[in-house]
PDB file of N, CA, C and O in Angstrom:
ATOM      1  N   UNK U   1     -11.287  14.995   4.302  1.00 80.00           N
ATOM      2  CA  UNK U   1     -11.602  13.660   3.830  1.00 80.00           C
ATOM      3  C   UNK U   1     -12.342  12.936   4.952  1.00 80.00           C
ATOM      4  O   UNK U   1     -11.614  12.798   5.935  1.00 80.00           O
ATOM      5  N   UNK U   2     -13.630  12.408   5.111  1.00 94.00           N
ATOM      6  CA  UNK U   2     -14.267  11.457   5.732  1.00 94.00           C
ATOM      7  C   UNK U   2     -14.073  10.023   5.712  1.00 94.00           C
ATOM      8  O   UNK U   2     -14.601   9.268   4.896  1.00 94.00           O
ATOM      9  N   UNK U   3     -13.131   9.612   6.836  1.00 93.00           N
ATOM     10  CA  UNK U   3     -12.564   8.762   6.171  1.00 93.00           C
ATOM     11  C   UNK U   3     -13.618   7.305   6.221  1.00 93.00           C
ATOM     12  O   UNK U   3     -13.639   6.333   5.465  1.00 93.00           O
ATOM     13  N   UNK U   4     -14.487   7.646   7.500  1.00 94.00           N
ATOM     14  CA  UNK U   4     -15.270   6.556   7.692  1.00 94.00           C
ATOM     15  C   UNK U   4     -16.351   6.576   6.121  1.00 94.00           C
ATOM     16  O   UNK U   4     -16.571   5.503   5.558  1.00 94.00           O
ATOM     17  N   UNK U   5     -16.854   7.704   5.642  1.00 95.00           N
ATOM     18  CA  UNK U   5     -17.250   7.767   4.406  1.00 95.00           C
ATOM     19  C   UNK U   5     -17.168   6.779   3.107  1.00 95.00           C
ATOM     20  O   UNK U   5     -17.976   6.010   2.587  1.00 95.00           O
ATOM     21  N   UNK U   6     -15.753   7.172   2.809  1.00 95.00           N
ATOM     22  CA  UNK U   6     -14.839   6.897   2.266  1.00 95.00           C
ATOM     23  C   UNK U   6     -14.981   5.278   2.016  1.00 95.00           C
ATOM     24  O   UNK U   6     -15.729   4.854   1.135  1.00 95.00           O
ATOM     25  N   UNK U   7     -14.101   4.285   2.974  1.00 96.00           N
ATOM     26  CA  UNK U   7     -14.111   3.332   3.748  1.00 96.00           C
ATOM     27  C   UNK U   7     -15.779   2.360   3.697  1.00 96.00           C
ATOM     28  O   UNK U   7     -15.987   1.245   3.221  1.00 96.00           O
ATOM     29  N   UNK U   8     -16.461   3.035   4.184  1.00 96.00           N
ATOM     30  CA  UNK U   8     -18.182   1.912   3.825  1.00 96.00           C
ATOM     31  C   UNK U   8     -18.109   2.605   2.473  1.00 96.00           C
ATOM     32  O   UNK U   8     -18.198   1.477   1.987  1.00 96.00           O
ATOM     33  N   UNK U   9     -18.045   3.257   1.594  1.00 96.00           N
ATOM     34  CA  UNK U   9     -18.499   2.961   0.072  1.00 96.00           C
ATOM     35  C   UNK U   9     -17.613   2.304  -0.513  1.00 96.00           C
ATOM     36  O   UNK U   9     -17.934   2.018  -1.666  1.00 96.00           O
ATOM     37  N   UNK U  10     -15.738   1.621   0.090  1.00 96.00           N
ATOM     38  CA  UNK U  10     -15.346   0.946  -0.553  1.00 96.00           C
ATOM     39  C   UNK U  10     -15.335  -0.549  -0.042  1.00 96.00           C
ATOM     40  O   UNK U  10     -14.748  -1.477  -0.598  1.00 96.00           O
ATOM     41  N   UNK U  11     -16.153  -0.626   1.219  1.00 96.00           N
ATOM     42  CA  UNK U  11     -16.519  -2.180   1.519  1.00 96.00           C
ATOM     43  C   UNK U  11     -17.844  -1.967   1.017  1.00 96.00           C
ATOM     44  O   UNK U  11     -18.326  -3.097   1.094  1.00 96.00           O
ATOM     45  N   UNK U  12     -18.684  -1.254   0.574  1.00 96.00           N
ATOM     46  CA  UNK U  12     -19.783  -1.822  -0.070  1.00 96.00           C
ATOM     47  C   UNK U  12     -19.632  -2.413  -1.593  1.00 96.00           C
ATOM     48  O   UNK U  12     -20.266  -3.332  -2.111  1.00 96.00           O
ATOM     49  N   UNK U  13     -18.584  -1.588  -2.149  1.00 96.00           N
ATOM     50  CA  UNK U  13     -18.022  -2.074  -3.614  1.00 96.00           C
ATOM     51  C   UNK U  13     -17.254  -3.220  -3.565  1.00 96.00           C
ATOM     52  O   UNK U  13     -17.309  -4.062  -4.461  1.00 96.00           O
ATOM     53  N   UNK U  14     -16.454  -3.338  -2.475  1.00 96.00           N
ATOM     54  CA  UNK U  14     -16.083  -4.849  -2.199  1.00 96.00           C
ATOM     55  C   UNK U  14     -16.896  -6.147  -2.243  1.00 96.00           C
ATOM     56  O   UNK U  14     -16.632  -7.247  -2.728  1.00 96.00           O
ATOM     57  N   UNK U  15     -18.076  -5.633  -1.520  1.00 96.00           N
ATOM     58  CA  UNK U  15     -18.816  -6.893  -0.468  1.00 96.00           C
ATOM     59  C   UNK U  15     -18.228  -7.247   0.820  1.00 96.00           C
ATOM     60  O   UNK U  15     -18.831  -7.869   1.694  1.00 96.00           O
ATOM     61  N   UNK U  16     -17.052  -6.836   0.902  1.00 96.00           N
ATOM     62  CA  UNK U  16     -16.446  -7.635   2.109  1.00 96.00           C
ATOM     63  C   UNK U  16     -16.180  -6.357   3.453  1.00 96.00           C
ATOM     64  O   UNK U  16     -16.095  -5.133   3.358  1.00 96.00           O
ATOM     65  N   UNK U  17     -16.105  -7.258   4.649  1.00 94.00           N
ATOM     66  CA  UNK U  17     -15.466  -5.982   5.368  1.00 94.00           C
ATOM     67  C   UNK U  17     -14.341  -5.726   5.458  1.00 94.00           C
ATOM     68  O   UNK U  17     -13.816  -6.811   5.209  1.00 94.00           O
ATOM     69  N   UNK U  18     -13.286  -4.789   5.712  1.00 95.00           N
ATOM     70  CA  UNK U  18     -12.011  -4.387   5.510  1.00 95.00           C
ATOM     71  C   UNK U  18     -11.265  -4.087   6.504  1.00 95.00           C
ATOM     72  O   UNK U  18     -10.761  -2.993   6.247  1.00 95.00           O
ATOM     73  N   UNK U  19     -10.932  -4.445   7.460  1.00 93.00           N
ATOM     74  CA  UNK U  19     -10.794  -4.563   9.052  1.00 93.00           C
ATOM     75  C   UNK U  19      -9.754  -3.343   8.775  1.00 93.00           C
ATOM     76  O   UNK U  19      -9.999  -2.264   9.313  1.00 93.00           O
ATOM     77  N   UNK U  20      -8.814  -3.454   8.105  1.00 95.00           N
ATOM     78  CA  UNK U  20      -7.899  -2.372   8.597  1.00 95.00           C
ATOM     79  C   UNK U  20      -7.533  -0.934   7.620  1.00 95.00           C
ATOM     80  O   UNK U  20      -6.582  -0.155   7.570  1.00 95.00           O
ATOM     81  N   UNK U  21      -8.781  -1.062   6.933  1.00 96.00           N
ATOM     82  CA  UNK U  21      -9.052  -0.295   5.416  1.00 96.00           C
ATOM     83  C   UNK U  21      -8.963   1.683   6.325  1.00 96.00           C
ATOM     84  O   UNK U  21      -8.373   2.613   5.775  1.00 96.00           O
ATOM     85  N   UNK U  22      -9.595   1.797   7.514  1.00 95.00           N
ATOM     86  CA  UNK U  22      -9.817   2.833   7.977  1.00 95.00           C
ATOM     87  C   UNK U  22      -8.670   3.481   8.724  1.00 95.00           C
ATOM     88  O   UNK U  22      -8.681   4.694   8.935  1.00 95.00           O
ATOM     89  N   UNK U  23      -7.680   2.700   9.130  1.00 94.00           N
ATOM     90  CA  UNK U  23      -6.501   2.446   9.398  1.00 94.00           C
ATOM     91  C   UNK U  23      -5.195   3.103   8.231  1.00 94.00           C
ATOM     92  O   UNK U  23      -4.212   3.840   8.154  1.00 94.00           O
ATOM     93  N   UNK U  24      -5.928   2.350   7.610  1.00 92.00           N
ATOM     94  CA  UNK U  24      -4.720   2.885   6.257  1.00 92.00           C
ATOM     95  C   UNK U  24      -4.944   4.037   5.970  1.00 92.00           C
ATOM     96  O   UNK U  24      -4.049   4.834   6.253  1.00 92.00           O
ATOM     97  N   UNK U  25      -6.208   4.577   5.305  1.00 94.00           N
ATOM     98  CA  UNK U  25      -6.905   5.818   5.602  1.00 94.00           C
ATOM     99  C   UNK U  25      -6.491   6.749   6.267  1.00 94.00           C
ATOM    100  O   UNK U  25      -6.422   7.815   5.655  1.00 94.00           O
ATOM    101  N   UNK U  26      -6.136   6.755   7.464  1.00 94.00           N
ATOM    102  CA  UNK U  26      -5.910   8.082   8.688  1.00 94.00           C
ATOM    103  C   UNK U  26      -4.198   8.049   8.238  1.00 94.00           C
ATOM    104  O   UNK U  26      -3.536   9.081   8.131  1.00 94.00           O
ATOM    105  N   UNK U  27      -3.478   6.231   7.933  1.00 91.00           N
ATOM    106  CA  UNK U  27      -2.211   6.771   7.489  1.00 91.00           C
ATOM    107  C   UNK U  27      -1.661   7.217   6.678  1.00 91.00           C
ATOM    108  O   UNK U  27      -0.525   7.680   6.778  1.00 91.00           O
ATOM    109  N   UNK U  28      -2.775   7.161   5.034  1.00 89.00           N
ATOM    110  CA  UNK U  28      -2.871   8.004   4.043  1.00 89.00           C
ATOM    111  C   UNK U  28      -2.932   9.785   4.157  1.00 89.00           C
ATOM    112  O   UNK U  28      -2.271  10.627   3.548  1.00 89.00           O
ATOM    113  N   UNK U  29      -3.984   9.937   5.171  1.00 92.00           N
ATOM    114  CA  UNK U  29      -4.369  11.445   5.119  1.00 92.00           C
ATOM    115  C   UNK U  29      -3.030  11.843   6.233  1.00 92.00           C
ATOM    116  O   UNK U  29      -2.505  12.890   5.857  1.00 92.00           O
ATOM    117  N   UNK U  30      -2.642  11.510   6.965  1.00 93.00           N
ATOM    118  CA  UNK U  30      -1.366  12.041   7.612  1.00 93.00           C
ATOM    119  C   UNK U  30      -0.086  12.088   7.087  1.00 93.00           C
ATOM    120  O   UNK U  30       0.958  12.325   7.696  1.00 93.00           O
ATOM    121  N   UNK U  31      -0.247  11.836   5.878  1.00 88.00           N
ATOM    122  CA  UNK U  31       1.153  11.395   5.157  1.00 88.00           C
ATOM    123  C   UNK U  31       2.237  10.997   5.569  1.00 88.00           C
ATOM    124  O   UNK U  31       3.341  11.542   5.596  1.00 88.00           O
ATOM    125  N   UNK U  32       1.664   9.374   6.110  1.00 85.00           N
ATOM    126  CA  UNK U  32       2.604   8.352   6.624  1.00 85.00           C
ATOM    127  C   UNK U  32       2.756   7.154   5.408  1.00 85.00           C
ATOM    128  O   UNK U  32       1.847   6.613   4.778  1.00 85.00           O
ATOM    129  N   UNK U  33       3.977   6.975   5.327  1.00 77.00           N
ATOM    130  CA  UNK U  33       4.508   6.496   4.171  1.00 77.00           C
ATOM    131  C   UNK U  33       5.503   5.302   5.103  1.00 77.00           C
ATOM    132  O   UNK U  33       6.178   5.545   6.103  1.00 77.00           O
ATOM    133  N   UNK U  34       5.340   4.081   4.454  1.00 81.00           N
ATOM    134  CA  UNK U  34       6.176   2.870   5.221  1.00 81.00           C
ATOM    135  C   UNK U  34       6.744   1.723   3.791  1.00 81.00           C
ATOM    136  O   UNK U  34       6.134   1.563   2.733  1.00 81.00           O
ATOM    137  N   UNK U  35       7.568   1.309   4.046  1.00 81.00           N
ATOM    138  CA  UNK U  35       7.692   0.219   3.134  1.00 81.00           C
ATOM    139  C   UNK U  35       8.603  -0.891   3.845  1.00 81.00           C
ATOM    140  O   UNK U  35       8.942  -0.537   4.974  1.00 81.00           O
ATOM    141  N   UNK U  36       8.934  -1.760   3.575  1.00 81.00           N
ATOM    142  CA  UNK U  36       9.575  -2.843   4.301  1.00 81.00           C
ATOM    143  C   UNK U  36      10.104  -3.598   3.201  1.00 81.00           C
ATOM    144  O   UNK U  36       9.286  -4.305   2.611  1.00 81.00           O
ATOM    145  N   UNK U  37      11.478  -3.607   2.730  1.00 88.00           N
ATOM    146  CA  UNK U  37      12.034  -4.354   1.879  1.00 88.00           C
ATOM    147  C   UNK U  37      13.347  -5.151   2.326  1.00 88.00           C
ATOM    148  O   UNK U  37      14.322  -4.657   2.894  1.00 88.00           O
ATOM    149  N   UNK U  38      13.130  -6.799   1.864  1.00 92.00           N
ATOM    150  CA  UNK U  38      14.185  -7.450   2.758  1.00 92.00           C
ATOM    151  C   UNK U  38      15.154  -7.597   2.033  1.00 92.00           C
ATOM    152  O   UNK U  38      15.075  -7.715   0.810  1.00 92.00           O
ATOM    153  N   UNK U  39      16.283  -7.609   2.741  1.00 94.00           N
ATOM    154  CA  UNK U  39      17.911  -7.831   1.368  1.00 94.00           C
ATOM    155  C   UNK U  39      17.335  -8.884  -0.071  1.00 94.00           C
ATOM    156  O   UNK U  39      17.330  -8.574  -1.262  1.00 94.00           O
ATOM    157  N   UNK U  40      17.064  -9.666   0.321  1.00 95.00           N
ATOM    158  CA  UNK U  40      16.460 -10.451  -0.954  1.00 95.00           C
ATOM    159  C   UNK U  40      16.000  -9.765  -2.092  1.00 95.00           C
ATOM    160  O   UNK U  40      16.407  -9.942  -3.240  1.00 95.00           O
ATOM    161  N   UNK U  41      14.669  -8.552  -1.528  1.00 94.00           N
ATOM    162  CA  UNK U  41      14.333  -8.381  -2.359  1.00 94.00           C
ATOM    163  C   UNK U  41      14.746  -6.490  -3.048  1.00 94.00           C
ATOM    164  O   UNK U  41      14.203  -5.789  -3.901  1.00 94.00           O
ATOM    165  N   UNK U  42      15.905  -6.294  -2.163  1.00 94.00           N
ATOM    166  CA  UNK U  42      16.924  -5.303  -2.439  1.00 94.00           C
ATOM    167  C   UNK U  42      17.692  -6.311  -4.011  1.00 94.00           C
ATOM    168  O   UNK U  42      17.579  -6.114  -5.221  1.00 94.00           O
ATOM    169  N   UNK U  43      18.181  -7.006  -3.487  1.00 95.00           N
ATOM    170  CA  UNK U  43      19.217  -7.718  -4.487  1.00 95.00           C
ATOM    171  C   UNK U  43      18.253  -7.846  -5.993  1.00 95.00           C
ATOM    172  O   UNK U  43      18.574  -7.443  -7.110  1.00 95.00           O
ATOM    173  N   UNK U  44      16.921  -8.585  -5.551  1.00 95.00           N
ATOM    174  CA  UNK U  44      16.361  -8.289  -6.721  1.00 95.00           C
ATOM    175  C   UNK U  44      16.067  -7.341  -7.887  1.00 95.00           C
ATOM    176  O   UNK U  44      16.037  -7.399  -9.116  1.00 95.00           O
ATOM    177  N   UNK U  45      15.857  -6.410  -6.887  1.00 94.00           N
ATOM    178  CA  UNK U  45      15.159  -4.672  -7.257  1.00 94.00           C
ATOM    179  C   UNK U  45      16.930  -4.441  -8.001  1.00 94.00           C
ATOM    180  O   UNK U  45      16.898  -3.857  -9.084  1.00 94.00           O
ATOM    181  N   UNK U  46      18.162  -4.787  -7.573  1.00 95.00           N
ATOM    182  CA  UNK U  46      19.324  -4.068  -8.512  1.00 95.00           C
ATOM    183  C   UNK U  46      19.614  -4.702  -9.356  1.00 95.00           C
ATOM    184  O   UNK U  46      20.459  -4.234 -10.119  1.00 95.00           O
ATOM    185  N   UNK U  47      18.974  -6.291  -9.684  1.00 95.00           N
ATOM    186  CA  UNK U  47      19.570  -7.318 -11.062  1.00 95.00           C
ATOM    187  C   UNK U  47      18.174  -6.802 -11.843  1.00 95.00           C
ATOM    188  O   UNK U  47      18.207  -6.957 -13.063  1.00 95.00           O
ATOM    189  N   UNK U  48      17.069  -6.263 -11.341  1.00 95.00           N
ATOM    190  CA  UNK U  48      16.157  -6.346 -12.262  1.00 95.00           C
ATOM    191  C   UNK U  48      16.784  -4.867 -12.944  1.00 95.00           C
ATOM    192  O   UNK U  48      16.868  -4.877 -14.172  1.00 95.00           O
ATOM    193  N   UNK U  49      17.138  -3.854 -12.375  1.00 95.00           N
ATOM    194  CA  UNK U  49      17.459  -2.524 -12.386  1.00 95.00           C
ATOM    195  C   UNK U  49      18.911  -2.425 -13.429  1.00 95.00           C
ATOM    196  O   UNK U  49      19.167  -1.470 -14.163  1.00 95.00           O
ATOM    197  N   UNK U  50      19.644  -3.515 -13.285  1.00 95.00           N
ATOM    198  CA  UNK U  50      20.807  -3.585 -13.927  1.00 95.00           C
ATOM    199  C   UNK U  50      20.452  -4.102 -15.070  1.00 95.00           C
ATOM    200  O   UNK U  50      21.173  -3.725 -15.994  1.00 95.00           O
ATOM    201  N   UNK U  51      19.509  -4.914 -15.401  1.00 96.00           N
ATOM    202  CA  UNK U  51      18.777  -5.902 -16.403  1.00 96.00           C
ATOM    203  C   UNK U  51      17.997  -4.849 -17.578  1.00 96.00           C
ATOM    204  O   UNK U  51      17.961  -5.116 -18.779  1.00 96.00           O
ATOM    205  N   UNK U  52      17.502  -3.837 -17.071  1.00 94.00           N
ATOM    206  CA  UNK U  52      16.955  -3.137 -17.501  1.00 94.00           C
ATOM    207  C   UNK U  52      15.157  -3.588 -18.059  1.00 94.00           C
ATOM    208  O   UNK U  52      14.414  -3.626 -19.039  1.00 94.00           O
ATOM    209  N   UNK U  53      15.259  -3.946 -16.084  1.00 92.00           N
ATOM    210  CA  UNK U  53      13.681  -4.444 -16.860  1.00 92.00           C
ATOM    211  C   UNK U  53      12.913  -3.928 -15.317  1.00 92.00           C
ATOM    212  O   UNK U  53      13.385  -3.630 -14.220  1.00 92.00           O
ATOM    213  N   UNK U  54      11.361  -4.006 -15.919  1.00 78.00           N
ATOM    214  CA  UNK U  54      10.911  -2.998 -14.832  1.00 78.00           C
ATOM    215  C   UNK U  54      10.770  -3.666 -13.481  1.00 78.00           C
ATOM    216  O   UNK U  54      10.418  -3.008 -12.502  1.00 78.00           O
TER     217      UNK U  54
END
């Protein structure tokens, strides 16, 4: 995967530049996976889950 490639054909479809678009990229192709969820939105994720809604 080229990532710089990649990256200018999706800030040209943007218009904009993407400061950390190439970034994400290298942590995509390394299969780095992150998420950050705060108790709040733990508590949420189990009333929506108990609720039976998505």
């Amino acid at each position: 995967m080229n990532i710089d490639k990649i990256a200018a054909a999706i800030e040209t479809d943007a218009g904009i530049d993407l400061p950390d678009l190439r970034a994400s990229l290298a942590e995509m192709q390394a299969d780095i996976v992150g998420r950050l969820s705060t108790p709040e939105q733990l508590l949420v994720r189990a009333a929506r889950h108990h609720l039976n809604l998505s």
